Short mmCIF file of C-alpha atoms in Angstrom, two decimals:
data_model
loop_
_atom_site.label_atom_id
_atom_site.label_comp_id
_atom_site.label_asym_id
_atom_site.label_seq_id
_atom_site.Cartn_x
_atom_site.Cartn_y
_atom_site.Cartn_z
CA MET A 1 180.05 116.38 48.50
CA ALA A 2 180.42 112.58 47.95
CA GLU A 3 177.79 110.44 49.61
CA GLN A 4 178.91 108.75 52.75
CA GLN A 5 179.28 104.98 52.79
CA TYR A 6 177.06 103.11 55.26
CA ASP A 7 176.15 99.65 56.44
CA SER A 8 172.88 100.53 58.11
CA VAL A 9 170.20 102.87 56.79
CA LEU A 10 169.36 103.72 60.39
CA SER A 11 171.81 103.26 63.27
CA VAL A 12 170.77 104.01 66.91
CA GLN A 13 173.53 103.82 69.48
CA ASN A 14 172.91 104.13 73.30
CA LEU A 15 170.09 106.46 72.95
CA LYS A 16 168.81 108.24 76.17
CA LYS A 17 166.31 110.84 76.93
CA ARG A 18 165.62 112.59 80.29
CA ILE A 19 162.56 114.87 80.85
CA GLY A 20 163.04 116.72 84.08
CA ARG A 21 164.55 114.26 86.45
CA LYS A 22 163.01 111.14 84.85
CA TRP A 23 164.78 109.08 82.36
CA ILE A 24 162.24 108.13 79.74
CA ILE A 25 164.65 106.34 77.46
CA LYS A 26 167.46 104.64 79.35
CA ASP A 27 169.32 102.68 76.70
CA VAL A 28 168.20 101.98 73.15
CA THR A 29 170.43 100.49 70.55
CA PHE A 30 169.59 98.87 67.17
CA ASP A 31 170.22 99.31 63.47
CA VAL A 32 168.07 98.75 60.34
CA LYS A 33 169.66 97.48 57.09
CA PRO A 34 168.60 98.30 53.58
CA GLY A 35 165.74 96.23 52.35
CA GLU A 36 164.60 94.88 55.79
CA ILE A 37 161.34 95.37 57.67
CA PHE A 38 162.17 96.17 61.31
CA GLY A 39 159.57 95.86 64.03
CA PHE A 40 159.63 97.93 67.20
CA LEU A 41 157.60 96.42 70.06
CA GLY A 42 156.93 97.60 73.52
CA PRO A 43 154.43 97.67 76.37
CA ASN A 44 152.39 100.81 77.18
CA GLY A 45 154.80 103.61 78.25
CA ALA A 46 157.91 101.68 77.15
CA GLY A 47 159.24 104.63 75.16
CA LYS A 48 158.30 103.77 71.55
CA THR A 49 156.77 107.05 70.53
CA THR A 50 159.55 109.15 72.40
CA THR A 51 162.17 107.15 70.42
CA ILE A 52 160.48 107.61 67.15
CA ARG A 53 160.22 111.40 67.75
CA MET A 54 163.89 111.47 68.30
CA LEU A 55 164.44 109.42 65.05
CA VAL A 56 162.81 112.20 63.08
CA ASP A 57 164.29 115.19 65.07
CA LEU A 58 161.03 116.21 66.70
CA ILE A 59 162.76 116.13 69.97
CA LYS A 60 166.52 115.93 70.81
CA PRO A 61 168.12 113.09 72.68
CA THR A 62 169.94 113.69 75.99
CA GLU A 63 172.68 111.24 75.04
CA GLY A 64 173.34 108.97 72.20
CA LYS A 65 173.49 109.00 68.45
CA ILE A 66 171.10 108.45 65.62
CA LYS A 67 172.46 108.26 62.13
CA VAL A 68 170.52 107.89 58.87
CA CYS A 69 172.53 106.85 55.85
CA GLY A 70 175.72 107.83 57.81
CA TYR A 71 174.57 111.29 58.70
CA ASP A 72 173.97 112.30 62.25
CA VAL A 73 170.32 113.34 62.80
CA ASN A 74 171.27 115.64 65.73
CA ARG A 75 174.21 117.40 64.15
CA ASP A 76 173.17 117.38 60.39
CA PRO A 77 169.43 116.99 60.44
CA GLU A 78 168.97 118.41 56.87
CA ARG A 79 171.14 115.85 55.20
CA ALA A 80 170.06 112.95 57.36
CA LEU A 81 166.29 113.50 57.17
CA LYS A 82 166.27 113.92 53.37
CA TYR A 83 166.58 110.12 53.29
CA VAL A 84 163.60 109.63 55.67
CA GLY A 85 159.82 109.44 54.97
CA SER A 86 157.60 109.06 57.97
CA ILE A 87 154.18 108.92 59.32
CA VAL A 88 154.22 109.52 63.12
CA GLU A 89 150.81 108.81 64.56
CA ASN A 90 148.13 109.73 62.03
CA PRO A 91 148.71 110.78 58.36
CA GLU A 92 148.39 114.64 57.99
CA VAL A 93 146.01 115.07 55.10
CA TYR A 94 143.46 117.83 54.09
CA THR A 95 140.02 116.09 53.70
CA TYR A 96 138.62 119.10 51.67
CA LEU A 97 141.27 118.51 48.93
CA THR A 98 141.69 115.68 46.55
CA GLY A 99 144.38 113.06 47.03
CA TRP A 100 146.32 114.58 44.16
CA GLU A 101 145.94 118.14 45.58
CA ASN A 102 147.31 116.86 49.02
CA LEU A 103 150.32 115.40 47.21
CA GLU A 104 151.00 118.57 45.23
CA HIS A 105 150.91 120.61 48.41
CA PHE A 106 153.51 118.42 50.08
CA ALA A 107 155.49 118.17 46.89
CA ARG A 108 156.05 121.99 46.97
CA MET A 109 157.98 121.59 50.13
CA GLN A 110 160.57 119.17 48.59
CA PRO A 111 163.07 120.00 45.79
CA GLY A 112 162.98 117.86 42.78
CA VAL A 113 159.41 116.45 43.26
CA ASP A 114 157.42 117.03 40.08
CA ASN A 115 154.14 115.75 38.66
CA ASP A 116 155.83 112.68 37.34
CA ARG A 117 157.08 111.74 40.85
CA ILE A 118 153.61 112.36 42.26
CA GLN A 119 152.17 109.89 39.64
CA GLU A 120 154.89 107.43 40.49
CA VAL A 121 153.82 107.26 44.18
CA VAL A 122 150.18 107.16 43.33
CA ASP A 123 150.88 104.14 41.33
CA ILE A 124 153.05 102.56 44.10
CA VAL A 125 150.30 102.89 46.66
CA ARG A 126 147.65 101.91 44.03
CA LEU A 127 145.44 104.92 44.48
CA ASP A 128 145.20 105.83 40.76
CA GLN A 129 141.51 105.17 40.58
CA ARG A 130 140.52 107.53 43.39
CA ILE A 131 143.42 110.02 43.51
CA HIS A 132 141.27 112.88 42.06
CA ASP A 133 138.40 112.26 44.62
CA LYS A 134 138.16 114.30 47.75
CA VAL A 135 139.99 112.64 50.64
CA ARG A 136 136.83 112.97 52.78
CA THR A 137 135.36 110.19 50.68
CA TYR A 138 138.38 107.88 51.32
CA SER A 139 138.27 104.87 53.52
CA LEU A 140 140.80 104.79 56.57
CA GLY A 141 142.98 102.33 54.57
CA MET A 142 143.04 104.72 51.62
CA ARG A 143 144.03 107.63 53.73
CA GLN A 144 146.81 105.47 55.23
CA ARG A 145 148.09 104.71 51.69
CA LEU A 146 147.77 108.49 50.80
CA GLY A 147 149.87 109.20 53.87
CA ILE A 148 152.54 106.68 52.74
CA ALA A 149 152.49 108.19 49.22
CA GLN A 150 153.26 111.57 50.91
CA ALA A 151 156.13 109.94 52.87
CA LEU A 152 157.55 108.45 49.63
CA LEU A 153 157.58 111.67 47.63
CA GLY A 154 161.21 112.48 48.46
CA ARG A 155 162.50 109.05 47.43
CA PRO A 156 163.48 108.01 51.03
CA ARG A 157 165.66 105.13 51.85
CA LEU A 158 164.04 104.77 55.15
CA LEU A 159 160.28 104.74 55.72
CA ILE A 160 159.16 105.07 59.45
CA LEU A 161 155.59 103.95 60.16
CA ASP A 162 154.19 104.47 63.63
CA GLU A 163 151.22 102.09 64.29
CA PRO A 164 150.38 101.75 60.60
CA THR A 165 147.56 99.29 61.02
CA ASN A 166 145.59 101.33 63.66
CA GLY A 167 141.90 101.23 62.79
CA LEU A 168 142.29 99.13 59.71
CA ASP A 169 140.03 96.25 59.07
CA PRO A 170 141.61 92.78 58.34
CA LYS A 171 141.48 93.34 54.56
CA GLY A 172 143.20 96.77 54.92
CA ILE A 173 145.95 95.24 57.18
CA LYS A 174 146.55 92.43 54.65
CA GLU A 175 146.81 95.01 51.84
CA LEU A 176 149.22 97.15 53.82
CA ARG A 177 151.36 94.18 54.74
CA VAL A 178 151.70 93.12 51.03
CA PHE A 179 152.54 96.76 50.12
CA ILE A 180 155.15 97.11 52.75
CA LYS A 181 156.83 93.89 51.73
CA GLN A 182 156.91 95.17 48.06
CA LEU A 183 158.72 98.36 49.27
CA ALA A 184 161.31 96.31 51.25
CA SER A 185 161.84 94.03 48.20
CA GLU A 186 162.94 97.03 46.29
CA GLY A 187 165.61 98.01 48.72
CA MET A 188 163.80 100.38 50.99
CA ALA A 189 164.38 99.98 54.88
CA VAL A 190 161.01 100.07 56.71
CA PHE A 191 160.79 100.65 60.39
CA VAL A 192 157.35 99.62 61.81
CA SER A 193 156.20 100.43 65.35
CA SER A 194 153.15 98.23 66.15
CA HIS A 195 151.27 96.71 69.02
CA LEU A 196 149.89 93.91 66.78
CA LEU A 197 152.32 91.22 67.70
CA SER A 198 150.96 88.67 65.30
CA GLU A 199 151.25 91.23 62.50
CA ILE A 200 154.96 91.90 63.38
CA GLN A 201 155.56 88.13 63.32
CA LEU A 202 154.07 87.98 59.75
CA LEU A 203 155.62 91.07 58.53
CA CYS A 204 159.06 91.69 59.95
CA ASN A 205 162.50 90.35 59.30
CA ARG A 206 163.87 91.61 62.63
CA VAL A 207 162.48 93.10 65.80
CA ALA A 208 163.50 95.12 68.81
CA ILE A 209 161.65 94.58 72.05
CA ILE A 210 161.56 97.57 74.25
CA SER A 211 160.42 97.85 77.87
CA ALA A 212 160.80 100.64 80.53
CA GLY A 213 163.04 102.67 78.17
CA ARG A 214 165.46 99.81 77.45
CA VAL A 215 165.72 97.47 74.45
CA LEU A 216 165.60 93.90 75.97
CA ALA A 217 166.44 92.03 72.72
CA VAL A 218 167.16 92.69 68.97
CA GLY A 219 167.10 89.90 66.35
CA GLY A 220 165.42 87.94 63.73
CA VAL A 221 161.84 87.02 64.70
CA SER A 222 162.56 83.25 64.18
CA GLU A 223 165.97 83.66 65.82
CA LEU A 224 164.48 85.29 69.04
CA ILE A 225 161.79 82.62 69.30
CA GLU A 226 164.24 79.82 68.68
CA ASP A 227 166.61 81.11 71.37
CA HIS A 228 163.76 80.98 73.92
CA SER A 229 162.17 77.77 72.86
CA LYS A 230 162.71 75.37 75.76
CA LEU A 231 159.38 73.63 76.20
CA ALA A 232 158.50 69.98 75.29
CA ILE A 233 155.32 68.10 75.85
CA TRP A 234 156.01 64.43 76.88
CA HIS A 235 153.37 61.79 76.56
CA VAL A 236 154.44 58.97 78.83
CA SER A 237 153.11 56.00 80.72
CA PRO A 238 153.16 55.46 83.56
CA LEU A 239 152.95 59.32 84.00
CA GLU A 240 154.39 59.56 87.56
CA GLN A 241 157.41 57.50 86.72
CA GLY A 242 158.14 59.62 83.67
CA LYS A 243 157.75 62.80 85.74
CA LYS A 244 160.20 61.55 88.27
CA MET A 245 162.78 60.61 85.67
CA LEU A 246 162.68 64.08 84.06
CA MET A 247 162.96 65.77 87.60
CA ASP A 248 165.81 63.43 88.48
CA ALA A 249 167.66 64.57 85.44
CA GLY A 250 167.36 68.14 86.64
CA ILE A 251 164.66 69.05 84.17
CA ALA A 252 161.94 71.44 85.40
CA LEU A 253 158.25 70.61 84.94
CA VAL A 254 155.64 73.24 84.12
CA ALA A 255 152.98 73.27 86.78
CA ARG A 256 150.59 75.58 84.87
CA PRO A 257 150.98 74.93 81.14
CA ALA A 258 148.28 77.58 80.46
CA ASP A 259 150.70 80.30 81.56
CA VAL A 260 153.26 79.46 79.00
CA MET A 261 151.34 77.92 75.90
CA ASP A 262 148.49 78.78 73.65
CA ASP A 263 145.10 77.71 74.82
CA THR A 264 144.66 75.55 71.82
CA ILE A 265 147.75 73.36 72.71
CA VAL A 266 146.77 73.19 76.34
CA ALA A 267 143.26 71.98 75.29
CA GLY A 268 144.93 69.11 73.37
CA LEU A 269 146.97 67.88 76.33
CA GLY A 270 146.05 64.25 77.24
CA PRO A 271 145.99 62.56 80.65
CA ASN A 272 149.49 61.19 80.24
CA ALA A 273 150.99 64.69 79.16
CA VAL A 274 153.71 66.45 81.04
CA VAL A 275 155.27 69.79 80.00
CA ALA A 276 158.92 70.33 80.66
CA GLU A 277 161.45 73.11 80.27
CA MET A 278 164.40 71.62 78.39
CA HIS A 279 166.59 72.08 75.41
CA GLU A 280 166.04 70.04 72.29
CA ASP A 281 169.36 68.23 72.40
CA ARG A 282 168.38 66.49 75.67
CA ILE A 283 165.28 64.89 74.28
CA SER A 284 166.92 61.87 72.59
CA ASP A 285 168.95 60.90 75.63
CA MET A 286 165.88 61.07 77.95
CA VAL A 287 163.81 59.08 75.61
CA GLN A 288 166.50 56.31 75.55
CA GLN A 289 166.67 56.40 79.40
CA MET A 290 163.01 56.03 79.81
CA VAL A 291 162.61 53.22 77.30
CA GLN A 292 165.39 51.44 79.24
CA ALA A 293 163.52 51.99 82.57
CA GLY A 294 160.30 50.52 81.15
CA VAL A 295 158.48 53.94 80.65
CA HIS A 296 156.48 53.91 77.46
CA VAL A 297 157.08 57.12 75.49
CA GLU A 298 154.12 57.73 73.24
CA GLY A 299 155.58 60.93 71.85
CA VAL A 300 157.58 64.16 72.46
CA GLN A 301 156.36 67.42 70.97
CA ARG A 302 158.67 70.43 71.04
CA ILE A 303 156.68 73.69 71.48
CA GLN A 304 157.58 76.82 69.47
CA PRO A 305 156.47 79.82 71.34
CA THR A 306 154.78 82.68 69.54
CA LEU A 307 156.28 86.14 69.57
CA GLU A 308 153.51 87.19 71.89
CA GLN A 309 154.57 84.55 74.51
CA LEU A 310 158.20 85.73 74.12
CA PHE A 311 157.18 89.29 74.44
CA LEU A 312 155.20 88.69 77.59
CA LYS A 313 157.96 86.65 79.15
CA MET A 314 160.66 89.27 78.50
CA THR A 315 158.55 92.18 79.70
CA GLU A 316 157.12 90.14 82.72
CA GLY A 317 153.61 90.33 81.53
CA GLU A 318 153.28 94.00 80.97
CA SER A 319 150.51 95.15 78.83
CA ILE A 320 151.08 96.42 75.30
CA GLU A 321 149.77 99.47 73.68
#
């Protein structure tokens, strides 16, 4: 049979899951393109793990469709999942075996995976120096890389990683980030679930934000941040006159800057600073009006929110896993 044509490696449409009378997943839609790193973020209990389990056919959706490389995971799981490598929760490895013996064990379960392929994935994850040592002697980062090597054995086009940086030290996280970017640069789609918002911002091309079983936003990290960037710090004198002009123009002032900005930015606010919610295209007109009214504008600074601030705003301050 000829291989299907597809635009997305992973396509999730109107996914829903009910357990008993409770809807755990209410509406999840997104897609992952070849060669992109896609982040999946959500507060505790948002439905991330339930969604991932449906992606790899561990549980069935109540409604909706999941397609991998054009094949329906629910209707044709064998064809669909041959394109998927995944680590859901912790990598399953046998600590009393060597790394190589672990990979040999998993290779037997997949057609067309020989010793040459095992050596290829060992080289990809850079475990060649320790692959013949017992796994019990491995660091957590090395076990994570061995788990990824296992997931890569079948030459997947989609790699699903559930919280891949859990327990890793900063050096291990940096190494994993470099490694994931390398895989994506070679055309693999990588789906990463993580609670480390700063890591997602450094790692991912696009992100889906999920809360209470619904996807609230999907888009490029910079695009999502840009769309929600409406803060500007004005340094004006006299302060009260500047504030009044902003309010008279229908611009809302931020009473508690610490609630919407990083502590480092708040700490640098001077006595003549006022924070306003406004679009960038209004700044030049307001500067002109203030100058004409005799208000001295020392400077205007547009604030770019972090992904964490955007996340907290969209999920109304819910905690994350």
